[in-house]
PDB file of C-alpha atoms in Angstrom:
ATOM      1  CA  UNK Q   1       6.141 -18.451 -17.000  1.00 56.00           C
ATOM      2  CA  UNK Q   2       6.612 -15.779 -14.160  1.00 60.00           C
ATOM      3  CA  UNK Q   3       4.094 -13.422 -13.745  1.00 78.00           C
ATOM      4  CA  UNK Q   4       5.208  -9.573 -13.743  1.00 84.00           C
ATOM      5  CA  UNK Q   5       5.037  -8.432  -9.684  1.00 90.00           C
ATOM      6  CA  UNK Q   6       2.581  -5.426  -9.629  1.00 92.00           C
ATOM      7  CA  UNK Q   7       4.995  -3.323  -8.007  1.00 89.00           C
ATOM      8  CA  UNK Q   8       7.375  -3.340 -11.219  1.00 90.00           C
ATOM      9  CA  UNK Q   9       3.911  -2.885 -13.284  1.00 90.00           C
ATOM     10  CA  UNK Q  10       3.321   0.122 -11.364  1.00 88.00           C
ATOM     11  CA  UNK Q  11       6.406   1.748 -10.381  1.00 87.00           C
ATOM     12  CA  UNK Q  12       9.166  -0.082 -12.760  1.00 86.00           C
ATOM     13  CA  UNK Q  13      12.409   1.697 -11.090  1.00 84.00           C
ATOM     14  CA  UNK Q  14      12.321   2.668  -7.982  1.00 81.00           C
ATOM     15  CA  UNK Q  15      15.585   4.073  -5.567  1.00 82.00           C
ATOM     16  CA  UNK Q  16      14.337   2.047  -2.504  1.00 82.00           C
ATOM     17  CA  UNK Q  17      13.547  -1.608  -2.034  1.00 83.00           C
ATOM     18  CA  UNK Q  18      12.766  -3.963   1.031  1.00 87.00           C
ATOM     19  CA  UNK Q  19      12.153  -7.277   1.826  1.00 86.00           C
ATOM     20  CA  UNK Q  20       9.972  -9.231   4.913  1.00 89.00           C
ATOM     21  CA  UNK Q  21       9.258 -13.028   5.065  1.00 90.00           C
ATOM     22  CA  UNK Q  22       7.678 -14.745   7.414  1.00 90.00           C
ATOM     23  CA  UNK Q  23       6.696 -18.492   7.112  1.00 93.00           C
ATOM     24  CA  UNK Q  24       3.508 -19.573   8.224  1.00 93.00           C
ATOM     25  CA  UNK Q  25       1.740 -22.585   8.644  1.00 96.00           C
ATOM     26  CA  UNK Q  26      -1.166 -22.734   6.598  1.00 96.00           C
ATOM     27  CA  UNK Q  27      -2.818 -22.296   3.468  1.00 96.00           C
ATOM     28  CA  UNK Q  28      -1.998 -18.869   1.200  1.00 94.00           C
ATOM     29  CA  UNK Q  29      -4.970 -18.311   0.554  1.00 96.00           C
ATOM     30  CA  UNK Q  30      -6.367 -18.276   4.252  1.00 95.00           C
ATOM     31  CA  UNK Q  31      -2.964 -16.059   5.139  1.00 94.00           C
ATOM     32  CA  UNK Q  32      -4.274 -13.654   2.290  1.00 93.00           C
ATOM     33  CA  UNK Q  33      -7.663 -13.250   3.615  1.00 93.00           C
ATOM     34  CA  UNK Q  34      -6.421 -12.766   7.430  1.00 91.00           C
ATOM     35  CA  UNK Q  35      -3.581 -10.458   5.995  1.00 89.00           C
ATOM     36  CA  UNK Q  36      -6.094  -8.287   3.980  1.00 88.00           C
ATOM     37  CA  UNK Q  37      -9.042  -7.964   6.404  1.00 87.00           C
ATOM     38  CA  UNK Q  38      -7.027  -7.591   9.960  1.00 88.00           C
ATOM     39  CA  UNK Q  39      -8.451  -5.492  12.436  1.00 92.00           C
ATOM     40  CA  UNK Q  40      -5.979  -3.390  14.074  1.00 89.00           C
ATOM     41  CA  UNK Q  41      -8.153  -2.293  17.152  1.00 89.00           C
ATOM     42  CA  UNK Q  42      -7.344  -5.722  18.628  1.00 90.00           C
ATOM     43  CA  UNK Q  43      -3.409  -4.290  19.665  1.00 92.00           C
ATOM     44  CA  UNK Q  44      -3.966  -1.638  22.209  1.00 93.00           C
ATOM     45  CA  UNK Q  45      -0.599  -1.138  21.266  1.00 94.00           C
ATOM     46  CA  UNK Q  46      -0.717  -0.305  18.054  1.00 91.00           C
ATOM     47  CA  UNK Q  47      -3.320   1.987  18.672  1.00 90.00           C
ATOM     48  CA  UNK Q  48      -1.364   4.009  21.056  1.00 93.00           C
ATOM     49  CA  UNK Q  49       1.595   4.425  18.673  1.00 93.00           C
ATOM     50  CA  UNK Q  50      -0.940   5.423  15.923  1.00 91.00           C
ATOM     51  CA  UNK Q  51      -2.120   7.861  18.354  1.00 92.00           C
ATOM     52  CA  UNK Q  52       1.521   9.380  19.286  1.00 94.00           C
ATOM     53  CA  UNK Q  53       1.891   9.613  15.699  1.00 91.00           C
ATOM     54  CA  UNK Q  54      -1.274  11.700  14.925  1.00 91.00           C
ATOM     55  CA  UNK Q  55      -2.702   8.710  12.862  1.00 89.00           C
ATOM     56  CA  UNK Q  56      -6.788   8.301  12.680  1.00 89.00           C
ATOM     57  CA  UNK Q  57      -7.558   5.661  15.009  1.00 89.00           C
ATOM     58  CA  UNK Q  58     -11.473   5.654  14.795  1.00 89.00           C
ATOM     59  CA  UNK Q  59     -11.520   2.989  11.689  1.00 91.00           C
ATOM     60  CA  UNK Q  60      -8.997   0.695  12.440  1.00 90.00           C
ATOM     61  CA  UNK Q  61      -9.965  -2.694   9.998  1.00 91.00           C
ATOM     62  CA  UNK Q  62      -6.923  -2.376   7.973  1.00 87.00           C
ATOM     63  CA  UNK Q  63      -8.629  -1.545   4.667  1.00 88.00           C
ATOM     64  CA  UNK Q  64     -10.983   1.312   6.282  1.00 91.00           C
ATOM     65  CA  UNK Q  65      -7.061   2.895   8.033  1.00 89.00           C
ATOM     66  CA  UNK Q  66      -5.946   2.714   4.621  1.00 88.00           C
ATOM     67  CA  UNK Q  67      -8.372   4.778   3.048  1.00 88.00           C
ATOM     68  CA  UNK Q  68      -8.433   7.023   6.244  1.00 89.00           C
ATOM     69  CA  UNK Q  69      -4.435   8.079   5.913  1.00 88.00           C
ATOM     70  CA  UNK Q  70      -5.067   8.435   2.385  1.00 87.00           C
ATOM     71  CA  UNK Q  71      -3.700   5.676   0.544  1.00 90.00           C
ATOM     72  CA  UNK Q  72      -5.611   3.338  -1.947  1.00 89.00           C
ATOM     73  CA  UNK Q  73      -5.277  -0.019  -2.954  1.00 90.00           C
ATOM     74  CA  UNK Q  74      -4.368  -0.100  -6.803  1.00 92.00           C
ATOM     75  CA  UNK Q  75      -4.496  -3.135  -7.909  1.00 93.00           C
ATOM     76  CA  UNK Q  76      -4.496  -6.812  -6.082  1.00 94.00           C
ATOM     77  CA  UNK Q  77      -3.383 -10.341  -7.705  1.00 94.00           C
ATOM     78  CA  UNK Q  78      -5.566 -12.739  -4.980  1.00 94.00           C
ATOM     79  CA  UNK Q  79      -3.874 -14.436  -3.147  1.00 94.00           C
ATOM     80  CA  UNK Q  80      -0.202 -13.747  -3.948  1.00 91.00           C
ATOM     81  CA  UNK Q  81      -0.242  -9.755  -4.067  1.00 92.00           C
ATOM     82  CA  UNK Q  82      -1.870  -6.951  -2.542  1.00 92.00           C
ATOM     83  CA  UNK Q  83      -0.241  -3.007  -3.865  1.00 92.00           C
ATOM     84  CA  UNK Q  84      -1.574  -0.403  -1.785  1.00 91.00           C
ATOM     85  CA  UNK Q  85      -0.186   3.171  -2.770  1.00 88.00           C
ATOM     86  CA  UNK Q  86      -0.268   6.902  -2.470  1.00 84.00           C
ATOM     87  CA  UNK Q  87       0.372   9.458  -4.135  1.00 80.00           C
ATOM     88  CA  UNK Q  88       2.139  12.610  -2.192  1.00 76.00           C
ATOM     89  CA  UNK Q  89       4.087  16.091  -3.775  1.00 71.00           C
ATOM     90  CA  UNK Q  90       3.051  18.294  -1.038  1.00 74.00           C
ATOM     91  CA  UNK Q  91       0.583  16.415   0.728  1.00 78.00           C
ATOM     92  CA  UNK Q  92      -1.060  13.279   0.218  1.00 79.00           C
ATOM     93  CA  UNK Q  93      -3.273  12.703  -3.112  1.00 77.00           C
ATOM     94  CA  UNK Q  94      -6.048  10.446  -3.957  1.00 79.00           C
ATOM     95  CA  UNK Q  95      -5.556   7.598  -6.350  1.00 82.00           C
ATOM     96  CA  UNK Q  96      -8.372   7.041  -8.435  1.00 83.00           C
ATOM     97  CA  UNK Q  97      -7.857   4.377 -10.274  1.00 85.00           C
ATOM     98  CA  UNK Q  98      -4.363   2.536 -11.574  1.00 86.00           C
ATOM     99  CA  UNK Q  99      -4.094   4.362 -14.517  1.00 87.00           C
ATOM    100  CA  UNK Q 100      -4.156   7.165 -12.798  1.00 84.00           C
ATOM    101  CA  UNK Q 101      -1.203   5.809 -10.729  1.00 82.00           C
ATOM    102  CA  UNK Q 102       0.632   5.455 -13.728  1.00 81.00           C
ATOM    103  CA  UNK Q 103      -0.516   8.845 -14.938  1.00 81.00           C
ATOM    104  CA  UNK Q 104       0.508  11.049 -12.040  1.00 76.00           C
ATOM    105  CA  UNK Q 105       3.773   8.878 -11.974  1.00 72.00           C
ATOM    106  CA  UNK Q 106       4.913  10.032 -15.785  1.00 70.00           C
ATOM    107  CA  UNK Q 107       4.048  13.586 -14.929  1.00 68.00           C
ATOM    108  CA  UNK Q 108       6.304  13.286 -12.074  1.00 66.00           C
ATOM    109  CA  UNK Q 109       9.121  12.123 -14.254  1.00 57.00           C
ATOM    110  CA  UNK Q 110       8.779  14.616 -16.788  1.00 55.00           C
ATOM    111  CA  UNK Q 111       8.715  17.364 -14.339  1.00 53.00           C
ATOM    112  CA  UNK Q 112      12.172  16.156 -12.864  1.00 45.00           C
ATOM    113  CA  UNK Q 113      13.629  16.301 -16.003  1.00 41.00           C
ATOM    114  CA  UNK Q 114      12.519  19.974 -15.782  1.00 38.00           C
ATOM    115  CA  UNK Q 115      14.406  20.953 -13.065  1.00 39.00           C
TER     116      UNK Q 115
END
């Protein structure tokens, strides 16, 4: 049985779709963890072009950036899947909870229809 991705749970059509594969060497579940928890203050790099961009660069563990620039995780399915969202019509909005995804997502749709 194949599990629904959370991406189609969440956002079930969608006008834009990529893909990114790397193969590494070791255990998922190990991959997940590093994946999940990186620190981005260890690529001065990265930093800089966060910087040039106007991005915060005081928290930079990947899940304290996240909630910095406004984006939340919704939901995660350890150690396969990990959907991190926002929510933006004018500027970026808090995501409360994954209903509330879902929510804010139908209202979108039926407000298109309005236009």
């Amino acid at each position: 049985m194949i599990k629904q991705k959370l991406i189609d749970k969440y956002l079930p059509r969608y006008s834009f779709n990529e893909y990114h594969e790397t193969v590494i060497n070791s255990s998922i579940d190990k991959v997940y963890e590093k994946a999940r928890d990186f620190d981005l203050a260890k690529s001065n790099l990265i930093k800089w072009l966060f910087k040039l961009r106007g991005l915060p660069t005081k928290r930079m563990h990947l899940q304290d950036f996240i909630s910095d620039i406004g984006f939340t995780n919704i939901e995660e399915n350890i150690p396969i899947e990990n959907l991190i969202g926002f929510w933006a019509r004018y500027k970026i909005e808090p995501i409360t909870s994954p209903d509330d995804f879902i929510n804010l997502s139908a209202t979108s749709k039926q407000e298109a229809h309005h236009i």
